mmCIF file of C-alpha atoms in Angstrom:
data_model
loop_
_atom_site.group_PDB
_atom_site.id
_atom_site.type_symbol
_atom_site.label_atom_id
_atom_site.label_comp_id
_atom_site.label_asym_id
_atom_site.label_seq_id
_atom_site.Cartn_x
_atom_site.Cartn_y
_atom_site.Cartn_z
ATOM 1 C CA UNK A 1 -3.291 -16.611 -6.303
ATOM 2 C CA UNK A 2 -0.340 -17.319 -8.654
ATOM 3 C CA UNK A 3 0.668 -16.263 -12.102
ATOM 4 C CA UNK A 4 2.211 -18.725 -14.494
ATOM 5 C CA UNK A 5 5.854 -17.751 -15.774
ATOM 6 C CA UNK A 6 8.134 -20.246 -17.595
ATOM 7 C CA UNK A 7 6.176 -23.332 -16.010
ATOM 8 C CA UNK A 8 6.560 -21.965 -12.906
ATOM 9 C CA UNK A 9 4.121 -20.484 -10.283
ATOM 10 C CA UNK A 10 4.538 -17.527 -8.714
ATOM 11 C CA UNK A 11 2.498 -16.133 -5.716
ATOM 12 C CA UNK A 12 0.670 -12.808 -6.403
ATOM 13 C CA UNK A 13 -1.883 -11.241 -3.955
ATOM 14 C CA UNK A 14 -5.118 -10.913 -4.442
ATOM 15 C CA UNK A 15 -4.465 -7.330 -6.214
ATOM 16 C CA UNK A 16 -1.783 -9.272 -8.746
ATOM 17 C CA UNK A 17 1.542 -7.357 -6.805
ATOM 18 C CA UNK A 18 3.808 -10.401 -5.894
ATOM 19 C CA UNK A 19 4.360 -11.414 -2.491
ATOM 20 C CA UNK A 20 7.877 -12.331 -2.928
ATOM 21 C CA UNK A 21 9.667 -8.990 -3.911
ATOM 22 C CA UNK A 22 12.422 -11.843 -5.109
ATOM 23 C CA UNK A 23 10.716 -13.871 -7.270
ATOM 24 C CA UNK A 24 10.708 -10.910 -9.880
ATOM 25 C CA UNK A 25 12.258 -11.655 -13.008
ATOM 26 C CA UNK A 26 12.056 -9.709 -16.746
ATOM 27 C CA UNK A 27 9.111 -12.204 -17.906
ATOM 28 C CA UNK A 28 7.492 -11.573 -15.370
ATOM 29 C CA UNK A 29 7.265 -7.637 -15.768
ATOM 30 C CA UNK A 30 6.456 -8.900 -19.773
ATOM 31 C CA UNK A 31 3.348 -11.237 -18.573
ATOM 32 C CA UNK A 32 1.841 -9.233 -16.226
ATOM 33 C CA UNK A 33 2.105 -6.400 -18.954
ATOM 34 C CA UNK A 34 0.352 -8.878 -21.641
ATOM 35 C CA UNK A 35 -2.577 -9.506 -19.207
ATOM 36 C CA UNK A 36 -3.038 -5.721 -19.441
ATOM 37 C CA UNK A 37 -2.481 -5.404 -23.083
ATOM 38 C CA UNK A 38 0.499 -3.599 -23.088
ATOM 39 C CA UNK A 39 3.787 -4.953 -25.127
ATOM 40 C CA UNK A 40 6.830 -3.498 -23.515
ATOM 41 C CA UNK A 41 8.996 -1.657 -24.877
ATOM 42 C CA UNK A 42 12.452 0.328 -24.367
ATOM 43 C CA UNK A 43 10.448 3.266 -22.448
ATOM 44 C CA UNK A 44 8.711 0.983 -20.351
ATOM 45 C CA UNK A 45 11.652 -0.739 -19.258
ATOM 46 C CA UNK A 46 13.636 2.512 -18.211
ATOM 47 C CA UNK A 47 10.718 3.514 -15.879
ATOM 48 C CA UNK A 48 10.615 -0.277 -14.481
ATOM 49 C CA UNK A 49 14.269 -0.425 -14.063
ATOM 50 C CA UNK A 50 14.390 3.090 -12.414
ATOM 51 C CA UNK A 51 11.601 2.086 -9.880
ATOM 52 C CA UNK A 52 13.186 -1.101 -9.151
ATOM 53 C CA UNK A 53 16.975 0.827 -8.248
ATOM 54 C CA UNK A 54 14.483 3.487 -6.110
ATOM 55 C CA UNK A 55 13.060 0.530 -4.588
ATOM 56 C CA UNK A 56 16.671 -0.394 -3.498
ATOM 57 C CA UNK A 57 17.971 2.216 -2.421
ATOM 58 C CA UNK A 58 14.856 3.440 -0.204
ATOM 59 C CA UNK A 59 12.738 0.181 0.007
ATOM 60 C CA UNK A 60 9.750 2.019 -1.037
ATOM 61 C CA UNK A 61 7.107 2.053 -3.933
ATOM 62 C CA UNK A 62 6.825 5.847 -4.720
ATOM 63 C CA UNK A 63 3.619 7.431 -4.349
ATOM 64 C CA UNK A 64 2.937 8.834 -8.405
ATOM 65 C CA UNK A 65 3.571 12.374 -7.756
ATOM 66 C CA UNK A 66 7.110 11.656 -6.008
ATOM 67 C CA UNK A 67 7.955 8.866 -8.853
ATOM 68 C CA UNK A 68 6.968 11.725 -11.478
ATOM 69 C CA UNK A 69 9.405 14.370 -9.318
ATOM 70 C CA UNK A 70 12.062 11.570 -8.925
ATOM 71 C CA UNK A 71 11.874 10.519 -12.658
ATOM 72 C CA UNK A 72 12.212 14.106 -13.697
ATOM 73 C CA UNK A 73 15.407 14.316 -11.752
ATOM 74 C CA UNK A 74 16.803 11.522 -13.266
ATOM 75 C CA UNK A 75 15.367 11.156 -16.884
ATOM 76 C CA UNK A 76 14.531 14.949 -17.848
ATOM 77 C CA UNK A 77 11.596 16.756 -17.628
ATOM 78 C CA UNK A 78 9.859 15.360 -21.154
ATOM 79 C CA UNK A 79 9.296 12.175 -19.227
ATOM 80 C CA UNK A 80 8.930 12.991 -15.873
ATOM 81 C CA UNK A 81 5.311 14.371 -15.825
ATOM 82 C CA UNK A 82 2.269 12.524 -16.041
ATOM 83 C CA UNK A 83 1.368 12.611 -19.468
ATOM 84 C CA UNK A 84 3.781 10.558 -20.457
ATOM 85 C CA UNK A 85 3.550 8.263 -17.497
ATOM 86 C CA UNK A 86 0.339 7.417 -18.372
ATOM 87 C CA UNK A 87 0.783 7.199 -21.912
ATOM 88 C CA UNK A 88 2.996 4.348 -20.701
ATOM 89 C CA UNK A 89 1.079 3.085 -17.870
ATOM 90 C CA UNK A 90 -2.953 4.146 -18.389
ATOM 91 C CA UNK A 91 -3.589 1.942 -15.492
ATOM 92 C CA UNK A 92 -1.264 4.334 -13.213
ATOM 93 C CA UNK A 93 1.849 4.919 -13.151
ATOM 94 C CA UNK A 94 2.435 4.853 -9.324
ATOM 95 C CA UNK A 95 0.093 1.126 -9.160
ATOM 96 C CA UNK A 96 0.960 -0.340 -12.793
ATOM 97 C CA UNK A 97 4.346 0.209 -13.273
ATOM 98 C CA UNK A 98 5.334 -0.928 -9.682
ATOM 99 C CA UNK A 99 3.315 -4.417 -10.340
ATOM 100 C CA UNK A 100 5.288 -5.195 -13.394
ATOM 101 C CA UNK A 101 8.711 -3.994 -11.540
ATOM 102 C CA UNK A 102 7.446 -6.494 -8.882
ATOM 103 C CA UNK A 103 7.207 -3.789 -5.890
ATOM 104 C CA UNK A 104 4.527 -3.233 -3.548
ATOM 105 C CA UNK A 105 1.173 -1.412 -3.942
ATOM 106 C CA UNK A 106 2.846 2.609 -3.166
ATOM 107 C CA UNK A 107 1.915 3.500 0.332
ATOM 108 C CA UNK A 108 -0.936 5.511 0.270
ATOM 109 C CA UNK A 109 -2.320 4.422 -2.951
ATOM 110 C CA UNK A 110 -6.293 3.195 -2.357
ATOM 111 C CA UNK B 1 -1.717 20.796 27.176
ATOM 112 C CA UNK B 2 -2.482 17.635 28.412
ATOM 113 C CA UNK B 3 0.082 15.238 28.464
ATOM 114 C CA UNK B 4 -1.342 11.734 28.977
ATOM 115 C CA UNK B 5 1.153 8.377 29.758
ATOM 116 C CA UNK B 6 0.004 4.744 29.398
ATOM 117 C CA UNK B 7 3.238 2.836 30.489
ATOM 118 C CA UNK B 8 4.588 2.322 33.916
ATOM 119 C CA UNK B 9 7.705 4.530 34.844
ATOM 120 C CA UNK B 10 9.840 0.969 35.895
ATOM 121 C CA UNK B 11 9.330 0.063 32.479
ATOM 122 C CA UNK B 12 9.775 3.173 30.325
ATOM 123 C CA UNK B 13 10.733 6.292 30.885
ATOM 124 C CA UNK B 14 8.206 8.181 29.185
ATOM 125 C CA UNK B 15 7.375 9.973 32.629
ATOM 126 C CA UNK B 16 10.957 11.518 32.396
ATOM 127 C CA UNK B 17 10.630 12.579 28.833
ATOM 128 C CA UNK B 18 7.076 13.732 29.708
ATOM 129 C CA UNK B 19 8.260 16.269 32.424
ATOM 130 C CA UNK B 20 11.012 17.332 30.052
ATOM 131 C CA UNK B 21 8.150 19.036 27.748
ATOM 132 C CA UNK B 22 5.793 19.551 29.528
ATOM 133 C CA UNK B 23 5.454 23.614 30.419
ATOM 134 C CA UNK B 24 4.412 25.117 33.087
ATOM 135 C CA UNK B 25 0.584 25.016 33.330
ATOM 136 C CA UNK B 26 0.297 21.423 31.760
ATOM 137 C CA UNK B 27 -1.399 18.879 32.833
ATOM 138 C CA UNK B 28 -0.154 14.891 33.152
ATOM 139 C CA UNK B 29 -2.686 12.117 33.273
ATOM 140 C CA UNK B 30 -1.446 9.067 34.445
ATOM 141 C CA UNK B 31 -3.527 5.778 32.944
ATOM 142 C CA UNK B 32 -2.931 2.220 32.418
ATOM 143 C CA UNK B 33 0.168 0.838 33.577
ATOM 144 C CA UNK B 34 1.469 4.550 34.261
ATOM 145 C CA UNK B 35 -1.008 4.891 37.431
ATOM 146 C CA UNK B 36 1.986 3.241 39.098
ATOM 147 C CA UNK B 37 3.876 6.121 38.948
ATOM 148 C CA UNK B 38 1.838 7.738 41.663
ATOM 149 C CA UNK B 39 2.200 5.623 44.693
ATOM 150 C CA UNK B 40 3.697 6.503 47.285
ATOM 151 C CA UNK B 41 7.532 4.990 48.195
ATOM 152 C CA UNK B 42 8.229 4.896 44.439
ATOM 153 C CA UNK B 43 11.581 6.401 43.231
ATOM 154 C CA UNK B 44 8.838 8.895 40.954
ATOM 155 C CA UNK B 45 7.391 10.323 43.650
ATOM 156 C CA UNK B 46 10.083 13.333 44.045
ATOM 157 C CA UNK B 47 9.843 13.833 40.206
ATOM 158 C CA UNK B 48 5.711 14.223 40.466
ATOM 159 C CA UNK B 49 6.501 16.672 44.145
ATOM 160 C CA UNK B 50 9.481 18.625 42.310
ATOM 161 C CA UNK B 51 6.624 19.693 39.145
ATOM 162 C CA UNK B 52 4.012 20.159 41.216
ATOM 163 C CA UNK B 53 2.693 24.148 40.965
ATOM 164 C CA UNK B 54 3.836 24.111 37.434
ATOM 165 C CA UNK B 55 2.159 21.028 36.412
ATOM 166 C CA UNK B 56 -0.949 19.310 37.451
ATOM 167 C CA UNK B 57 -1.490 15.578 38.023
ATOM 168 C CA UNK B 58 -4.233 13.324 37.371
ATOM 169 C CA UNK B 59 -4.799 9.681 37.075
ATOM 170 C CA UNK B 60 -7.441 7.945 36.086
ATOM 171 C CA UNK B 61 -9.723 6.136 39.052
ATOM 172 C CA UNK B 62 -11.397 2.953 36.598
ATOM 173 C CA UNK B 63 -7.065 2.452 36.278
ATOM 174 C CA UNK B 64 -6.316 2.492 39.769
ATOM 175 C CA UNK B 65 -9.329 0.493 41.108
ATOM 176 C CA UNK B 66 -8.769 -2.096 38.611
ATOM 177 C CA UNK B 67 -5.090 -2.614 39.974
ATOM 178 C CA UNK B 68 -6.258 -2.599 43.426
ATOM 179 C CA UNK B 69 -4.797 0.877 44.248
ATOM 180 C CA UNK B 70 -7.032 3.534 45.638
ATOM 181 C CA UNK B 71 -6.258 6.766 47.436
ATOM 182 C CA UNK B 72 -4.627 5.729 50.331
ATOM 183 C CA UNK B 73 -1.858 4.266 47.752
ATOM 184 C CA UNK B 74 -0.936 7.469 46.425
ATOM 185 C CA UNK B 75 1.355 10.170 46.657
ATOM 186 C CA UNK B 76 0.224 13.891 47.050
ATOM 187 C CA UNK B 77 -0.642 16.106 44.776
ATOM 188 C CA UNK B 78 -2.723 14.233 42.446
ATOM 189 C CA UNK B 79 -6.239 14.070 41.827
ATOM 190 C CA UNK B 80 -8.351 11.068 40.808
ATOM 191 C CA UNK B 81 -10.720 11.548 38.016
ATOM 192 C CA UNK B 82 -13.124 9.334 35.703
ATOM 193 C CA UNK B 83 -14.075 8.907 32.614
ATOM 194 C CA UNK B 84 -15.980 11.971 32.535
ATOM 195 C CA UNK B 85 -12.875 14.189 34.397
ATOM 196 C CA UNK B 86 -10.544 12.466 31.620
ATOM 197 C CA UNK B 87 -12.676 13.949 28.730
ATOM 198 C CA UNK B 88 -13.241 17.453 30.830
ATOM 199 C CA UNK B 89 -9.156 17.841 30.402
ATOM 200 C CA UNK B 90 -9.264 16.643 26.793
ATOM 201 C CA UNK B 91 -11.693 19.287 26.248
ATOM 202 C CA UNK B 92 -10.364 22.340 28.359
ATOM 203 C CA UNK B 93 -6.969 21.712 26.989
ATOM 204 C CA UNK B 94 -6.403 22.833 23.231
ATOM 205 C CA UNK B 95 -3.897 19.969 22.595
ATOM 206 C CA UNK B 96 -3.073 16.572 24.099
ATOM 207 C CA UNK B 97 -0.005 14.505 23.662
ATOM 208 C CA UNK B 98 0.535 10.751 24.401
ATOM 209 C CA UNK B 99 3.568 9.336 25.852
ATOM 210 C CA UNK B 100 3.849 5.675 24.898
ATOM 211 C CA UNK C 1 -8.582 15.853 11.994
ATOM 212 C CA UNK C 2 -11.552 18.160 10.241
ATOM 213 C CA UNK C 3 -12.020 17.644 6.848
ATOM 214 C CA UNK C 4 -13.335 20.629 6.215
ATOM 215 C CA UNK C 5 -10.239 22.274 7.182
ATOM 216 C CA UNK C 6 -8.473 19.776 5.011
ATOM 217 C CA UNK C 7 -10.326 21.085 2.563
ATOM 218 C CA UNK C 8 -10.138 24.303 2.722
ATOM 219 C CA UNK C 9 -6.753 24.162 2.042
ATOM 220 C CA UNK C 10 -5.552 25.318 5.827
ATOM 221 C CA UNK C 11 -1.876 24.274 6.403
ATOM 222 C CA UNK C 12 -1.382 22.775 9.998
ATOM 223 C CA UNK C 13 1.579 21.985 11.461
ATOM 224 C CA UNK C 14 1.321 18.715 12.054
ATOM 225 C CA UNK C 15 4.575 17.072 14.373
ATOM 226 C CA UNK C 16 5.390 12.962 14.448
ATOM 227 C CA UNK C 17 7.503 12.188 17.819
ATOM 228 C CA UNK C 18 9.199 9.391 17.538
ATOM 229 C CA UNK C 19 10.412 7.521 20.883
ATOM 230 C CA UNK C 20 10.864 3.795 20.018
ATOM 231 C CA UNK C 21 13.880 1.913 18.746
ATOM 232 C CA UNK C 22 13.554 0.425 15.198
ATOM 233 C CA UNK C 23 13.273 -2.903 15.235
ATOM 234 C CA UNK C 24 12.120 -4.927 18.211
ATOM 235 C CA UNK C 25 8.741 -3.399 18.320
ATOM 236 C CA UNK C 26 6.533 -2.441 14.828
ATOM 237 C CA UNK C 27 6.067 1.477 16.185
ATOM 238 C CA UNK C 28 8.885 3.447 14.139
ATOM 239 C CA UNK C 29 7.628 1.621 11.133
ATOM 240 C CA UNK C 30 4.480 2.023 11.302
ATOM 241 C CA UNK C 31 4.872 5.656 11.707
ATOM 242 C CA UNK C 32 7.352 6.468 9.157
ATOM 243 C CA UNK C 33 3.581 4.334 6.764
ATOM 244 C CA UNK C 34 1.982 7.258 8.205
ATOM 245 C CA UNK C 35 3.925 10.301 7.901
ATOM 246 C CA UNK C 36 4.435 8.606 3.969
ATOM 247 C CA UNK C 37 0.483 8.471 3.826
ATOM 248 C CA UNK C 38 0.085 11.896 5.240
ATOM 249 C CA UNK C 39 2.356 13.314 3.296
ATOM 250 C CA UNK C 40 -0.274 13.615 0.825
ATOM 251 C CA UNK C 41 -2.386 15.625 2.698
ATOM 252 C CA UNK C 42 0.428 18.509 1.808
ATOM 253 C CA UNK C 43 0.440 20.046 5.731
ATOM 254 C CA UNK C 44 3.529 21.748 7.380
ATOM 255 C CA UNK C 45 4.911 17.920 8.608
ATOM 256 C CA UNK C 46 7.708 17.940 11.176
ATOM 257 C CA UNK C 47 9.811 14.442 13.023
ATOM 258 C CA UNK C 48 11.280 14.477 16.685
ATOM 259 C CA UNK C 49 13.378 11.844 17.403
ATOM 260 C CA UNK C 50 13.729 11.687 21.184
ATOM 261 C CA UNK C 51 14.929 8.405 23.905
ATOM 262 C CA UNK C 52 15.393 5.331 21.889
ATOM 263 C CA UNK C 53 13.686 7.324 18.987
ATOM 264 C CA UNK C 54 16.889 8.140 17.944
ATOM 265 C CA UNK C 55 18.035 4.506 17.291
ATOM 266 C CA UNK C 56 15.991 4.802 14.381
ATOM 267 C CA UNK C 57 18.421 7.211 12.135
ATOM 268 C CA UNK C 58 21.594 5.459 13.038
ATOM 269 C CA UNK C 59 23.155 4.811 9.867
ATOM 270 C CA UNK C 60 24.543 1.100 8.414
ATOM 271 C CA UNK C 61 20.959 -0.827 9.959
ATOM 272 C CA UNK C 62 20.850 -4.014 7.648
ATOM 273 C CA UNK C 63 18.107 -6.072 8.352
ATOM 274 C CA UNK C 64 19.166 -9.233 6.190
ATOM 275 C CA UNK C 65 19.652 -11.565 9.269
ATOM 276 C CA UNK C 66 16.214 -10.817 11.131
ATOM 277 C CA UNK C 67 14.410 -11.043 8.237
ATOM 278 C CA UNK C 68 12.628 -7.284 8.156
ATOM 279 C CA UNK C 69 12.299 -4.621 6.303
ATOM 280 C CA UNK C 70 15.370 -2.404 6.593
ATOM 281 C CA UNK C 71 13.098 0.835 6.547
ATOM 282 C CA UNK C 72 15.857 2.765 7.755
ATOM 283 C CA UNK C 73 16.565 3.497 4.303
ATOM 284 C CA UNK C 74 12.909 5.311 3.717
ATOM 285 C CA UNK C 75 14.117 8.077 5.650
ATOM 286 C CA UNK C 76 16.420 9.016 2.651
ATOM 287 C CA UNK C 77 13.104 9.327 0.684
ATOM 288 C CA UNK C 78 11.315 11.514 3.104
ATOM 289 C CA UNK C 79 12.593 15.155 1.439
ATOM 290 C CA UNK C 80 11.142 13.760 -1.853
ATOM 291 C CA UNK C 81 7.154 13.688 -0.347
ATOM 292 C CA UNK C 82 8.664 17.117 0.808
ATOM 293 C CA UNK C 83 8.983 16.431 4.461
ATOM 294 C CA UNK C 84 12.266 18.199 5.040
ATOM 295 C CA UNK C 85 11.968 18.842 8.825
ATOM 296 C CA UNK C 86 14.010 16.109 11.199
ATOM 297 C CA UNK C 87 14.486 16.933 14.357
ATOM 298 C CA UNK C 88 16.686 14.943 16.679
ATOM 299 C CA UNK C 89 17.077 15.495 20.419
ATOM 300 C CA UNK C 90 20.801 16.155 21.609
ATOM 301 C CA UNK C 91 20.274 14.494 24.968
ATOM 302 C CA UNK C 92 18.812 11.683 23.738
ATOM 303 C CA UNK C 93 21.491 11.268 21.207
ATOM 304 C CA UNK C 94 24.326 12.454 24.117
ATOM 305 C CA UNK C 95 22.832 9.834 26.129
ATOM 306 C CA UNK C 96 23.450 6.935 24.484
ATOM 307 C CA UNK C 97 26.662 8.292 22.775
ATOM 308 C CA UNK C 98 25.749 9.096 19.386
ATOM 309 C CA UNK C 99 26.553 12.238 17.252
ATOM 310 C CA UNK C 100 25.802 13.715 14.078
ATOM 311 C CA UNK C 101 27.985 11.336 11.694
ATOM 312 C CA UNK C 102 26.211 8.411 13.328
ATOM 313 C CA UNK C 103 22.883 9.282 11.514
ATOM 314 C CA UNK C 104 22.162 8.259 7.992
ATOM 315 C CA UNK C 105 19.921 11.814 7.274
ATOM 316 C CA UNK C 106 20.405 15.269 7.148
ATOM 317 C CA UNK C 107 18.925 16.295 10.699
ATOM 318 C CA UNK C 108 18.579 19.156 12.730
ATOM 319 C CA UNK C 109 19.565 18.754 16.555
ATOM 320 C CA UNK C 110 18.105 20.516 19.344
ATOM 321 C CA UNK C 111 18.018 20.542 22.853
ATOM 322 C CA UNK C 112 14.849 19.574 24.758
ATOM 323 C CA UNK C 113 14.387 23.178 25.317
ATOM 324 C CA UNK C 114 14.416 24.528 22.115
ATOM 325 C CA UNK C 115 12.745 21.183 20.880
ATOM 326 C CA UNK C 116 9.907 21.798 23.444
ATOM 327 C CA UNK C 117 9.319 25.659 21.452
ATOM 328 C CA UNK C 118 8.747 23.698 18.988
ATOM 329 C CA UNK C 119 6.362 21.420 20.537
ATOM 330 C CA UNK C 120 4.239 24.312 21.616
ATOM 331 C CA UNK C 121 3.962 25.720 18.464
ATOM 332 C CA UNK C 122 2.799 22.561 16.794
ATOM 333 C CA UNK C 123 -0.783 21.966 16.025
ATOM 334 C CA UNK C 124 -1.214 18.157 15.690
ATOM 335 C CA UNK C 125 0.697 15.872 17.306
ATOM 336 C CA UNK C 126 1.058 11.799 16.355
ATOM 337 C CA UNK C 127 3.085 10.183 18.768
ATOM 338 C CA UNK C 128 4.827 6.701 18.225
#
């Protein structure tokens, strides 16, 4: 499977995660978003860019209850609880967000 | 506890590490590759005659036969069991560890 | 396990030993997937690190050139799914002459003996 971004393809699996952790760009977080008829904005992008530095640092997609404890730590409490996760991303947090931050499915996630 | 190891003792040393926690009233089932470790002339042998009264030994016959080995191969102190013996000692023991 | 235990809401202690080196075989990985998964499961969850085991924790691992996952960095994550207890053998570690500051997590280390207490007291054992 691929997903169309600037003219070019890029591989997803069959689940739409990438398969090249690499081949993530902004647009790409922005298209897969579209497809799910969400339009990002500033608060969606904090939570993408903090999952993509936790990805870094511990080369792991958090599970949703340790992204919400880990995004409390760092943002403050108002946005790290699950309300407001999934007022952001309805789909899941934990399986959404990491897709548009171009991460693997969390471990553990079915 | 059982204590069961699957590799053979020239290739890891999971026997060793086995005999380090295993208490006194355990029992070690050899199987696979780790039915090696009870022939006789083997540098394992003193290890197995050393534990023996704190620790039983088994190993597994289907494992032995299948490499050729059969009673007169071994060392003493250890009992042959099947299938069936193997799942007795799973059962009268409360907890079993493997040593890969 | 029992799920009807699991369900009820008993806490076991459940203890991952950990005996292979990081990289040349998929073992340590594939249990540190596990003990991730299980963490779920919110049990008492304790890690041994004995032999080569200890190989895994050794701090500075990059991975670039082989073309793996550098996983050694997980283990930073591990107090986050609340699995706070590492355990790391001293002999194993005296052996093949590593200390404390060549680990890249907060560990406790034991000898066998007091290791093996532990051992007995455990309820569940995955070993890798």
């Amino acid at each position: 499977m691929a997903l169309e971004v600037n003219g070019k393809q890029i591989e997803v699996d069959e689940e739409g995660y990438l398969s090249n952790l690499n081949d993530w760009e902004k647009d790409i977080a922005t298209i897969m978003a579209k497809e799910d008829d969400i339009e990002l904005g500033d608060d969606h992008w904090e939570i993408i860019n903090f999952l993509r530095e936790y990805y870094e640092e511990y080369q792991i997609a958090p599970a949703v209850r340790v992204l919400t404890k880990a995004v409390g730590k760092k943002l403050g409490k108002d946005k790290g609880n699950s309300k407001y996760l999934y007022e952001l991303f309805p789909y899941g947090p934990g399986k959404q967000a990491c897709k548009f931050a171009g991460l693997p499915k969390p471990t553990g996630c079915v | 506890m059982l204590h069961t190891i699957n590799k053979s003792p020239f290739e890891k040393d999971s026997l060793s590490t086995c005999l380090r926690y295993a208490d006194k009233g355990a029992s070690v089932l050899f199987i696979e590759d780790a039915v090696y470790a009870c022939t006789k002339g083997t540098q394992f042998e003193k290890a197995i005659h050393d534990n023996h009264g704190d620790i039983k030994f088994y190993v597994l016959g289907p494992d032995l036969e299948a490499r050729g080995l059969d009673n007169s191969n071994l060392t003493t102190n250890i009992e042959i069991v099947d299938y069936k013996g193997f799942v007795k000692l799973v059962a009268d023991n409360e907890k079993t560890q493997n040593w890969l | 396990m029992e799920e009807q235990e699991l369900e009820s809401g008993k806490i076991r202690k459940f203890i991952y030993v950990n005996r292979k080196a990081p990289h040349g075989t998929i073992y340590a990985h594939e249990a540190l997937e596990v003990v991730l998964i299980a963490a779920a499961f919110e049990q008492d969850v304790s890690l041994a690190f004995i032999d080569d085991g200890v190989y895994q924790l050794k701090k500075g691992q990059n991975t670039d050139g082989i073309a793996t996952k550098n996983f050694s960095k997980t283990f930073g994550a591990l107090d986050m799914y609340d699995v706070e207890k590492l355990y790391v053998e001293k002999e194993s570690l005296d052996a093949r002459g590593l200390s404390e500051e060549d680990l890249s997590v907060d560990v406790e280390i034991l000898p066998a003996l007091d290791l093996k207490k532990l051992f007995n007291e455990s309820e569940v054992f995955f070993n890798f």
